[in-house]
Amino acid sequence: MLTIGGLVLLFACVLGSYLTSGGSMAPLIEAVPFEMWTIGGAAISTMLMANSMHDVKHTLGSFGKMLKGAAFKKADYIDLLSLLYFLVRIASTKGAMALEPHIEKPSESPAFLKFPKVLANHHASTIICDYLRMVGMNADDPNQIEDVMARELKKTLIEELHPSHIMQTMADALPALGIVAAVLGVIKTMSHIDQPPAILGAMIGGALTGTFLGILLAYGIAGPFSIRMKGIVEEEAKYLEVIRAVLVTHLYGNAPQVSVESGRKMVPTEHMPTFSELEEAVQSIPV
């Protein structure tokens, strides 16, 4: 919602100051559709040339995420930490093999079913099950597991940042594409050099609209959109970092309460539950 509000304020400030200073909307209204055809069409075309279909779909899907914000709130982190507490407590008291009913078929596990949003998150549920499965196979060196998890999470983060990089590349290209549109407008104007000054002035104004749109779209829309996408991805990446912190701390031989406290510290400050809130949540989990 804040993104939409900022976009409305952007146009209100830019166009409002233009109109207040005596500018007319008529030249813009006449030129914008054709200039947008040139600039927007060229920008979309270059995006299609430079990326795979998967990346294009990923970018389109990121626009919805950009408007809604990060997917995880305080309650989601409490659920994740509660599930991890349940699993590491079983591993600590009954051994890693006791986790097999939960990690082999998480969709049938009472523990995972109690926290459906964690189960529905493919990345989270897969990482939890995969690494607990590795522990059950005697791959319980905390340094080794931490290194493998760090590399996997880095790979996931890089993949999730593709839409942000695409938008930033488009933002970098838009001013130049605006100049392309402006040059075409100048060429058109020069081909009508025998027309009266009033007509030539309108045509030059239309040509300059291309430069205006290219710069506005780059620094007023595409650039901020790229930063917003990146911020959301980096915030959501903390969800997986919580899993790594809890599992690695558990492998170092710490108590379940200490393991989940280590994970709690990785939660973004805005959504971090207090020590008491988390303790109350995990204490309510049946043994």
PDB file of C-alpha atoms in Angstrom:
ATOM      1  CA  MET A   1       0.000   0.000   0.000  1.00  0.00           C
ATOM      2  CA  LEU A   2       2.879   2.375   0.778  1.00  0.00           C
ATOM      3  CA  THR A   3       4.283   1.679  -2.704  1.00  0.00           C
ATOM      4  CA  ILE A   4       1.031   2.753  -4.338  1.00  0.00           C
ATOM      5  CA  GLY A   5       0.858   5.838  -2.118  1.00  0.00           C
ATOM      6  CA  GLY A   6       4.404   6.796  -3.077  1.00  0.00           C
ATOM      7  CA  LEU A   7       3.607   6.340  -6.776  1.00  0.00           C
ATOM      8  CA  VAL A   8       0.542   8.591  -6.513  1.00  0.00           C
ATOM      9  CA  LEU A   9       2.572  11.207  -4.620  1.00  0.00           C
ATOM     10  CA  LEU A  10       5.267  11.046  -7.320  1.00  0.00           C
ATOM     11  CA  PHE A  11       2.861  11.945 -10.106  1.00  0.00           C
ATOM     12  CA  ALA A  12       1.092  14.515  -7.919  1.00  0.00           C
ATOM     13  CA  CYS A  13       4.376  16.321  -7.243  1.00  0.00           C
ATOM     14  CA  VAL A  14       5.777  16.117 -10.788  1.00  0.00           C
ATOM     15  CA  LEU A  15       2.622  16.945 -12.708  1.00  0.00           C
ATOM     16  CA  GLY A  16       1.252  19.222  -9.992  1.00  0.00           C
ATOM     17  CA  SER A  17       4.292  21.481 -10.076  1.00  0.00           C
ATOM     18  CA  TYR A  18       4.199  21.473 -13.879  1.00  0.00           C
ATOM     19  CA  LEU A  19       0.568  22.565 -13.986  1.00  0.00           C
ATOM     20  CA  THR A  20       0.949  25.085 -11.167  1.00  0.00           C
ATOM     21  CA  SER A  21       3.810  26.781 -12.995  1.00  0.00           C
ATOM     22  CA  GLY A  22       1.594  27.273 -16.041  1.00  0.00           C
ATOM     23  CA  GLY A  23       2.293  24.113 -18.032  1.00  0.00           C
ATOM     24  CA  SER A  24      -0.342  22.593 -20.255  1.00  0.00           C
ATOM     25  CA  MET A  25      -1.308  18.931 -20.242  1.00  0.00           C
ATOM     26  CA  ALA A  26      -2.375  18.979 -23.879  1.00  0.00           C
ATOM     27  CA  PRO A  27       1.122  18.381 -25.385  1.00  0.00           C
ATOM     28  CA  LEU A  28       1.790  15.594 -22.880  1.00  0.00           C
ATOM     29  CA  ILE A  29      -1.543  13.894 -23.458  1.00  0.00           C
ATOM     30  CA  GLU A  30      -0.952  13.967 -27.194  1.00  0.00           C
ATOM     31  CA  ALA A  31       2.644  12.721 -27.052  1.00  0.00           C
ATOM     32  CA  VAL A  32       2.682  10.256 -24.138  1.00  0.00           C
ATOM     33  CA  PRO A  33       0.916   7.308 -25.869  1.00  0.00           C
ATOM     34  CA  PHE A  34       3.398   7.289 -28.769  1.00  0.00           C
ATOM     35  CA  GLU A  35       6.436   7.938 -26.570  1.00  0.00           C
ATOM     36  CA  MET A  36       5.361   5.182 -24.171  1.00  0.00           C
ATOM     37  CA  TRP A  37       4.934   2.877 -27.143  1.00  0.00           C
ATOM     38  CA  THR A  38       8.550   3.522 -28.105  1.00  0.00           C
ATOM     39  CA  ILE A  39      10.134   3.570 -24.644  1.00  0.00           C
ATOM     40  CA  GLY A  40       8.001   0.943 -22.910  1.00  0.00           C
ATOM     41  CA  GLY A  41       8.024  -1.369 -25.891  1.00  0.00           C
ATOM     42  CA  ALA A  42      11.790  -1.122 -26.237  1.00  0.00           C
ATOM     43  CA  ALA A  43      12.300  -1.707 -22.497  1.00  0.00           C
ATOM     44  CA  ILE A  44      10.095  -4.809 -22.477  1.00  0.00           C
ATOM     45  CA  SER A  45      11.767  -6.092 -25.651  1.00  0.00           C
ATOM     46  CA  THR A  46      15.247  -5.776 -24.180  1.00  0.00           C
ATOM     47  CA  MET A  47      14.080  -7.540 -21.010  1.00  0.00           C
ATOM     48  CA  LEU A  48      12.776 -10.457 -23.080  1.00  0.00           C
ATOM     49  CA  MET A  49      16.039 -10.643 -25.034  1.00  0.00           C
ATOM     50  CA  ALA A  50      18.222 -10.603 -21.933  1.00  0.00           C
ATOM     51  CA  ASN A  51      16.378 -13.116 -19.718  1.00  0.00           C
ATOM     52  CA  SER A  52      14.889 -16.592 -19.725  1.00  0.00           C
ATOM     53  CA  MET A  53      11.144 -17.167 -19.602  1.00  0.00           C
ATOM     54  CA  HIS A  54      11.513 -18.384 -16.026  1.00  0.00           C
ATOM     55  CA  ASP A  55      13.135 -15.083 -15.010  1.00  0.00           C
ATOM     56  CA  VAL A  56      10.470 -13.078 -16.832  1.00  0.00           C
ATOM     57  CA  LYS A  57       7.684 -14.952 -15.016  1.00  0.00           C
ATOM     58  CA  HIS A  58       9.564 -14.580 -11.751  1.00  0.00           C
ATOM     59  CA  THR A  59       9.785 -10.820 -12.290  1.00  0.00           C
ATOM     60  CA  LEU A  60       6.089 -10.492 -13.089  1.00  0.00           C
ATOM     61  CA  GLY A  61       5.254 -12.450  -9.942  1.00  0.00           C
ATOM     62  CA  SER A  62       7.439 -10.125  -7.886  1.00  0.00           C
ATOM     63  CA  PHE A  63       5.185  -7.152  -8.617  1.00  0.00           C
ATOM     64  CA  GLY A  64       2.433  -8.651  -6.473  1.00  0.00           C
ATOM     65  CA  LYS A  65       4.928  -9.353  -3.683  1.00  0.00           C
ATOM     66  CA  MET A  66       6.216  -5.785  -3.986  1.00  0.00           C
ATOM     67  CA  LEU A  67       2.737  -4.396  -3.336  1.00  0.00           C
ATOM     68  CA  LYS A  68       1.917  -6.790  -0.472  1.00  0.00           C
ATOM     69  CA  GLY A  69       5.305  -6.648   1.246  1.00  0.00           C
ATOM     70  CA  ALA A  70       7.233  -9.462   2.914  1.00  0.00           C
ATOM     71  CA  ALA A  71       5.226 -12.633   3.455  1.00  0.00           C
ATOM     72  CA  PHE A  72       6.321 -13.333   7.030  1.00  0.00           C
ATOM     73  CA  LYS A  73       5.124 -11.581  10.164  1.00  0.00           C
ATOM     74  CA  LYS A  74       5.710 -12.178  13.873  1.00  0.00           C
ATOM     75  CA  ALA A  75       3.172 -15.006  14.058  1.00  0.00           C
ATOM     76  CA  ASP A  76       4.866 -16.814  11.164  1.00  0.00           C
ATOM     77  CA  TYR A  77       8.255 -16.681  12.880  1.00  0.00           C
ATOM     78  CA  ILE A  78       6.731 -17.935  16.132  1.00  0.00           C
ATOM     79  CA  ASP A  79       5.194 -20.865  14.240  1.00  0.00           C
ATOM     80  CA  LEU A  80       8.511 -21.674  12.564  1.00  0.00           C
ATOM     81  CA  LEU A  81      10.452 -21.519  15.814  1.00  0.00           C
ATOM     82  CA  SER A  82       7.812 -23.614  17.562  1.00  0.00           C
ATOM     83  CA  LEU A  83       8.039 -26.329  14.918  1.00  0.00           C
ATOM     84  CA  LEU A  84      11.841 -26.314  15.062  1.00  0.00           C
ATOM     85  CA  TYR A  85      11.712 -26.526  18.853  1.00  0.00           C
ATOM     86  CA  PHE A  86       9.463 -29.573  18.624  1.00  0.00           C
ATOM     87  CA  LEU A  87      11.793 -31.290  16.142  1.00  0.00           C
ATOM     88  CA  VAL A  88      15.092 -30.570  17.906  1.00  0.00           C
ATOM     89  CA  ARG A  89      13.565 -31.571  21.237  1.00  0.00           C
ATOM     90  CA  ILE A  90      12.644 -34.972  19.779  1.00  0.00           C
ATOM     91  CA  ALA A  91      16.143 -35.305  18.332  1.00  0.00           C
ATOM     92  CA  SER A  92      17.697 -34.394  21.697  1.00  0.00           C
ATOM     93  CA  THR A  93      15.590 -36.732  23.823  1.00  0.00           C
ATOM     94  CA  LYS A  94      14.863 -39.661  21.488  1.00  0.00           C
ATOM     95  CA  GLY A  95      17.592 -39.435  18.885  1.00  0.00           C
ATOM     96  CA  ALA A  96      17.691 -38.358  15.252  1.00  0.00           C
ATOM     97  CA  MET A  97      15.971 -41.537  14.046  1.00  0.00           C
ATOM     98  CA  ALA A  98      12.829 -40.556  15.962  1.00  0.00           C
ATOM     99  CA  LEU A  99      12.377 -37.694  13.482  1.00  0.00           C
ATOM    100  CA  GLU A 100      11.910 -40.039  10.536  1.00  0.00           C
ATOM    101  CA  PRO A 101       8.062 -40.100  10.638  1.00  0.00           C
ATOM    102  CA  HIS A 102       8.033 -36.306  10.483  1.00  0.00           C
ATOM    103  CA  ILE A 103      10.714 -35.598   7.882  1.00  0.00           C
ATOM    104  CA  GLU A 104      10.050 -38.407   5.410  1.00  0.00           C
ATOM    105  CA  LYS A 105       6.420 -37.409   4.829  1.00  0.00           C
ATOM    106  CA  PRO A 106       5.959 -33.907   6.272  1.00  0.00           C
ATOM    107  CA  SER A 107       2.515 -33.622   4.661  1.00  0.00           C
ATOM    108  CA  GLU A 108       1.381 -36.428   6.971  1.00  0.00           C
ATOM    109  CA  SER A 109       3.302 -35.317  10.052  1.00  0.00           C
ATOM    110  CA  PRO A 110       1.152 -34.037  12.946  1.00  0.00           C
ATOM    111  CA  ALA A 111       3.932 -31.570  13.773  1.00  0.00           C
ATOM    112  CA  PHE A 112       4.024 -30.013  10.295  1.00  0.00           C
ATOM    113  CA  LEU A 113       0.242 -30.121   9.949  1.00  0.00           C
ATOM    114  CA  LYS A 114      -0.050 -28.030  13.098  1.00  0.00           C
ATOM    115  CA  PHE A 115       1.889 -25.287  11.301  1.00  0.00           C
ATOM    116  CA  PRO A 116       0.397 -25.304   7.775  1.00  0.00           C
ATOM    117  CA  LYS A 117       2.114 -22.120   6.603  1.00  0.00           C
ATOM    118  CA  VAL A 118       5.541 -23.626   7.290  1.00  0.00           C
ATOM    119  CA  LEU A 119       4.502 -26.792   5.464  1.00  0.00           C
ATOM    120  CA  ALA A 120       3.206 -24.755   2.512  1.00  0.00           C
ATOM    121  CA  ASN A 121       6.555 -22.961   2.174  1.00  0.00           C
ATOM    122  CA  HIS A 122       8.469 -25.267  -0.160  1.00  0.00           C
ATOM    123  CA  HIS A 123      11.910 -23.815   0.608  1.00  0.00           C
ATOM    124  CA  ALA A 124      11.448 -23.926   4.374  1.00  0.00           C
ATOM    125  CA  SER A 125       9.923 -27.399   4.684  1.00  0.00           C
ATOM    126  CA  THR A 126      12.443 -28.899   2.248  1.00  0.00           C
ATOM    127  CA  ILE A 127      15.445 -27.403   4.047  1.00  0.00           C
ATOM    128  CA  ILE A 128      14.201 -28.576   7.437  1.00  0.00           C
ATOM    129  CA  CYS A 129      13.583 -32.125   6.232  1.00  0.00           C
ATOM    130  CA  ASP A 130      16.723 -32.412   4.105  1.00  0.00           C
ATOM    131  CA  TYR A 131      19.151 -31.356   6.800  1.00  0.00           C
ATOM    132  CA  LEU A 132      17.489 -33.314   9.587  1.00  0.00           C
ATOM    133  CA  ARG A 133      17.627 -36.299   7.231  1.00  0.00           C
ATOM    134  CA  MET A 134      21.347 -35.710   6.760  1.00  0.00           C
ATOM    135  CA  VAL A 135      21.781 -35.641  10.539  1.00  0.00           C
ATOM    136  CA  GLY A 136      20.029 -39.005  10.701  1.00  0.00           C
ATOM    137  CA  MET A 137      22.641 -40.285   8.228  1.00  0.00           C
ATOM    138  CA  ASN A 138      25.411 -39.347  10.705  1.00  0.00           C
ATOM    139  CA  ALA A 139      26.298 -36.108   8.879  1.00  0.00           C
ATOM    140  CA  ASP A 140      26.251 -34.306  12.207  1.00  0.00           C
ATOM    141  CA  ASP A 141      29.388 -32.156  12.004  1.00  0.00           C
ATOM    142  CA  PRO A 142      27.987 -28.692  12.771  1.00  0.00           C
ATOM    143  CA  ASN A 143      30.724 -26.914  10.811  1.00  0.00           C
ATOM    144  CA  GLN A 144      30.088 -28.997   7.726  1.00  0.00           C
ATOM    145  CA  ILE A 145      26.305 -28.626   7.935  1.00  0.00           C
ATOM    146  CA  GLU A 146      26.590 -24.882   8.499  1.00  0.00           C
ATOM    147  CA  ASP A 147      28.833 -24.522   5.447  1.00  0.00           C
ATOM    148  CA  VAL A 148      26.511 -26.531   3.199  1.00  0.00           C
ATOM    149  CA  MET A 149      23.444 -24.634   4.411  1.00  0.00           C
ATOM    150  CA  ALA A 150      25.181 -21.295   3.932  1.00  0.00           C
ATOM    151  CA  ARG A 151      25.979 -22.142   0.314  1.00  0.00           C
ATOM    152  CA  GLU A 152      22.437 -23.312  -0.367  1.00  0.00           C
ATOM    153  CA  LEU A 153      20.873 -20.228   1.191  1.00  0.00           C
ATOM    154  CA  LYS A 154      23.241 -18.005  -0.776  1.00  0.00           C
ATOM    155  CA  LYS A 155      22.204 -19.746  -3.986  1.00  0.00           C
ATOM    156  CA  THR A 156      18.522 -19.305  -3.118  1.00  0.00           C
ATOM    157  CA  LEU A 157      19.037 -15.622  -2.324  1.00  0.00           C
ATOM    158  CA  ILE A 158      20.822 -15.006  -5.634  1.00  0.00           C
ATOM    159  CA  GLU A 159      17.976 -16.668  -7.542  1.00  0.00           C
ATOM    160  CA  GLU A 160      15.333 -14.675  -5.681  1.00  0.00           C
ATOM    161  CA  LEU A 161      17.167 -11.418  -6.424  1.00  0.00           C
ATOM    162  CA  HIS A 162      16.923 -11.903 -10.202  1.00  0.00           C
ATOM    163  CA  PRO A 163      13.747  -9.758 -10.535  1.00  0.00           C
ATOM    164  CA  SER A 164      15.426  -6.901  -8.667  1.00  0.00           C
ATOM    165  CA  HIS A 165      18.442  -7.074 -10.965  1.00  0.00           C
ATOM    166  CA  ILE A 166      16.184  -7.123 -14.027  1.00  0.00           C
ATOM    167  CA  MET A 167      14.326  -4.020 -12.840  1.00  0.00           C
ATOM    168  CA  GLN A 168      17.590  -2.210 -12.055  1.00  0.00           C
ATOM    169  CA  THR A 169      18.945  -3.038 -15.508  1.00  0.00           C
ATOM    170  CA  MET A 170      15.741  -1.667 -17.013  1.00  0.00           C
ATOM    171  CA  ALA A 171      16.057   1.477 -14.889  1.00  0.00           C
ATOM    172  CA  ASP A 172      19.597   1.972 -16.177  1.00  0.00           C
ATOM    173  CA  ALA A 173      18.399   1.621 -19.784  1.00  0.00           C
ATOM    174  CA  LEU A 174      15.285   3.799 -19.669  1.00  0.00           C
ATOM    175  CA  PRO A 175      16.999   7.234 -19.877  1.00  0.00           C
ATOM    176  CA  ALA A 176      18.827   6.132 -23.036  1.00  0.00           C
ATOM    177  CA  LEU A 177      15.613   4.719 -24.499  1.00  0.00           C
ATOM    178  CA  GLY A 178      13.977   8.074 -23.736  1.00  0.00           C
ATOM    179  CA  ILE A 179      16.697   9.731 -25.781  1.00  0.00           C
ATOM    180  CA  VAL A 180      15.967   7.291 -28.628  1.00  0.00           C
ATOM    181  CA  ALA A 181      12.333   8.378 -28.568  1.00  0.00           C
ATOM    182  CA  ALA A 182      13.369  12.046 -28.430  1.00  0.00           C
ATOM    183  CA  VAL A 183      15.732  11.657 -31.390  1.00  0.00           C
ATOM    184  CA  LEU A 184      12.982  10.050 -33.418  1.00  0.00           C
ATOM    185  CA  GLY A 185      10.795  13.034 -32.532  1.00  0.00           C
ATOM    186  CA  VAL A 186      13.498  15.424 -33.688  1.00  0.00           C
ATOM    187  CA  ILE A 187      13.835  13.512 -36.968  1.00  0.00           C
ATOM    188  CA  LYS A 188      10.101  13.792 -37.436  1.00  0.00           C
ATOM    189  CA  THR A 189      10.260  17.523 -36.667  1.00  0.00           C
ATOM    190  CA  MET A 190      13.086  18.136 -39.136  1.00  0.00           C
ATOM    191  CA  SER A 191      11.104  16.433 -41.863  1.00  0.00           C
ATOM    192  CA  HIS A 192       8.415  19.111 -41.349  1.00  0.00           C
ATOM    193  CA  ILE A 193      10.785  22.069 -41.193  1.00  0.00           C
ATOM    194  CA  ASP A 194       8.629  24.015 -43.653  1.00  0.00           C
ATOM    195  CA  GLN A 195       5.722  24.129 -41.173  1.00  0.00           C
ATOM    196  CA  PRO A 196       4.809  27.231 -39.111  1.00  0.00           C
ATOM    197  CA  PRO A 197       6.619  27.788 -35.763  1.00  0.00           C
ATOM    198  CA  ALA A 198       3.522  26.843 -33.763  1.00  0.00           C
ATOM    199  CA  ILE A 199       3.430  23.387 -35.339  1.00  0.00           C
ATOM    200  CA  LEU A 200       7.188  22.915 -35.061  1.00  0.00           C
ATOM    201  CA  GLY A 201       7.061  23.961 -31.395  1.00  0.00           C
ATOM    202  CA  ALA A 202       4.402  21.354 -30.653  1.00  0.00           C
ATOM    203  CA  MET A 203       6.441  18.687 -32.425  1.00  0.00           C
ATOM    204  CA  ILE A 204       9.609  19.598 -30.510  1.00  0.00           C
ATOM    205  CA  GLY A 205       7.616  19.489 -27.270  1.00  0.00           C
ATOM    206  CA  GLY A 206       6.428  15.996 -28.194  1.00  0.00           C
ATOM    207  CA  ALA A 207      10.005  14.923 -28.874  1.00  0.00           C
ATOM    208  CA  LEU A 208      11.204  16.234 -25.496  1.00  0.00           C
ATOM    209  CA  THR A 209       8.413  14.252 -23.832  1.00  0.00           C
ATOM    210  CA  GLY A 210      10.422  11.112 -24.668  1.00  0.00           C
ATOM    211  CA  THR A 211      13.403  12.324 -22.647  1.00  0.00           C
ATOM    212  CA  PHE A 212      11.102  13.326 -19.799  1.00  0.00           C
ATOM    213  CA  LEU A 213       9.374   9.915 -19.709  1.00  0.00           C
ATOM    214  CA  GLY A 214      12.617   7.965 -19.921  1.00  0.00           C
ATOM    215  CA  ILE A 215      14.117   9.758 -16.923  1.00  0.00           C
ATOM    216  CA  LEU A 216      10.877   9.686 -14.908  1.00  0.00           C
ATOM    217  CA  LEU A 217      10.324   5.974 -15.506  1.00  0.00           C
ATOM    218  CA  ALA A 218      13.949   5.177 -14.654  1.00  0.00           C
ATOM    219  CA  TYR A 219      14.477   7.149 -11.457  1.00  0.00           C
ATOM    220  CA  GLY A 220      10.879   7.553 -10.325  1.00  0.00           C
ATOM    221  CA  ILE A 221       9.469   4.071 -10.935  1.00  0.00           C
ATOM    222  CA  ALA A 222      11.801   1.284 -12.125  1.00  0.00           C
ATOM    223  CA  GLY A 223      14.666   2.194  -9.768  1.00  0.00           C
ATOM    224  CA  PRO A 224      12.511   2.364  -6.607  1.00  0.00           C
ATOM    225  CA  PHE A 225      10.691  -0.816  -7.666  1.00  0.00           C
ATOM    226  CA  SER A 226      14.054  -2.595  -7.911  1.00  0.00           C
ATOM    227  CA  ILE A 227      15.084  -1.448  -4.431  1.00  0.00           C
ATOM    228  CA  ARG A 228      11.719  -2.488  -3.009  1.00  0.00           C
ATOM    229  CA  MET A 229      11.964  -5.969  -4.556  1.00  0.00           C
ATOM    230  CA  LYS A 230      15.473  -6.395  -3.176  1.00  0.00           C
ATOM    231  CA  GLY A 231      14.419  -5.310   0.313  1.00  0.00           C
ATOM    232  CA  ILE A 232      11.546  -7.797   0.413  1.00  0.00           C
ATOM    233  CA  VAL A 233      13.724 -10.680  -0.791  1.00  0.00           C
ATOM    234  CA  GLU A 234      16.427  -9.914   1.772  1.00  0.00           C
ATOM    235  CA  GLU A 235      13.849  -9.688   4.561  1.00  0.00           C
ATOM    236  CA  GLU A 236      12.219 -12.980   3.581  1.00  0.00           C
ATOM    237  CA  ALA A 237      15.653 -14.632   3.398  1.00  0.00           C
ATOM    238  CA  LYS A 238      15.849 -14.232   7.187  1.00  0.00           C
ATOM    239  CA  TYR A 239      13.106 -16.866   7.446  1.00  0.00           C
ATOM    240  CA  LEU A 240      15.521 -19.483   6.111  1.00  0.00           C
ATOM    241  CA  GLU A 241      18.383 -18.069   8.160  1.00  0.00           C
ATOM    242  CA  VAL A 242      16.325 -18.799  11.272  1.00  0.00           C
ATOM    243  CA  ILE A 243      16.224 -22.467  10.276  1.00  0.00           C
ATOM    244  CA  ARG A 244      19.986 -22.559   9.790  1.00  0.00           C
ATOM    245  CA  ALA A 245      20.644 -20.901  13.143  1.00  0.00           C
ATOM    246  CA  VAL A 246      18.407 -23.335  15.052  1.00  0.00           C
ATOM    247  CA  LEU A 247      19.719 -26.509  13.397  1.00  0.00           C
ATOM    248  CA  VAL A 248      23.386 -25.560  13.635  1.00  0.00           C
ATOM    249  CA  THR A 249      23.062 -24.527  17.286  1.00  0.00           C
ATOM    250  CA  HIS A 250      21.317 -27.849  17.967  1.00  0.00           C
ATOM    251  CA  LEU A 251      24.174 -29.780  16.302  1.00  0.00           C
ATOM    252  CA  TYR A 252      26.645 -28.068  18.601  1.00  0.00           C
ATOM    253  CA  GLY A 253      24.890 -29.905  21.443  1.00  0.00           C
ATOM    254  CA  ASN A 254      22.854 -27.071  22.927  1.00  0.00           C
ATOM    255  CA  ALA A 255      19.482 -27.505  24.604  1.00  0.00           C
ATOM    256  CA  PRO A 256      16.344 -26.991  22.459  1.00  0.00           C
ATOM    257  CA  GLN A 257      15.550 -23.757  24.292  1.00  0.00           C
ATOM    258  CA  VAL A 258      19.003 -22.382  23.465  1.00  0.00           C
ATOM    259  CA  SER A 259      18.686 -23.504  19.826  1.00  0.00           C
ATOM    260  CA  VAL A 260      15.418 -21.668  19.237  1.00  0.00           C
ATOM    261  CA  GLU A 261      16.716 -18.617  21.068  1.00  0.00           C
ATOM    262  CA  SER A 262      19.600 -18.567  18.586  1.00  0.00           C
ATOM    263  CA  GLY A 263      17.026 -18.650  15.788  1.00  0.00           C
ATOM    264  CA  ARG A 264      14.952 -15.903  17.403  1.00  0.00           C
ATOM    265  CA  LYS A 265      17.922 -13.558  17.181  1.00  0.00           C
ATOM    266  CA  MET A 266      17.915 -13.951  13.392  1.00  0.00           C
ATOM    267  CA  VAL A 267      14.323 -12.704  13.034  1.00  0.00           C
ATOM    268  CA  PRO A 268      14.032  -9.171  11.561  1.00  0.00           C
ATOM    269  CA  THR A 269      13.741  -6.726  14.447  1.00  0.00           C
ATOM    270  CA  GLU A 270      10.326  -5.537  13.277  1.00  0.00           C
ATOM    271  CA  HIS A 271       8.872  -9.052  13.638  1.00  0.00           C
ATOM    272  CA  MET A 272      11.042 -10.511  16.395  1.00  0.00           C
ATOM    273  CA  PRO A 273       8.985 -12.075  19.206  1.00  0.00           C
ATOM    274  CA  THR A 274      10.135 -11.386  22.734  1.00  0.00           C
ATOM    275  CA  PHE A 275      11.811 -14.077  24.794  1.00  0.00           C
ATOM    276  CA  SER A 276       8.635 -14.451  26.842  1.00  0.00           C
ATOM    277  CA  GLU A 277       6.381 -14.716  23.784  1.00  0.00           C
ATOM    278  CA  LEU A 278       8.494 -17.467  22.283  1.00  0.00           C
ATOM    279  CA  GLU A 279       8.843 -19.317  25.569  1.00  0.00           C
ATOM    280  CA  GLU A 280       5.058 -19.253  26.026  1.00  0.00           C
ATOM    281  CA  ALA A 281       4.566 -20.594  22.493  1.00  0.00           C
ATOM    282  CA  VAL A 282       7.030 -23.487  22.784  1.00  0.00           C
ATOM    283  CA  GLN A 283       5.851 -24.452  26.254  1.00  0.00           C
ATOM    284  CA  SER A 284       2.352 -24.959  24.861  1.00  0.00           C
ATOM    285  CA  ILE A 285       3.600 -27.615  22.411  1.00  0.00           C
ATOM    286  CA  PRO A 286       2.724 -31.102  23.654  1.00  0.00           C
ATOM    287  CA  VAL A 287       5.584 -33.464  24.391  1.00  0.00           C
TER     288      VAL A 287
END
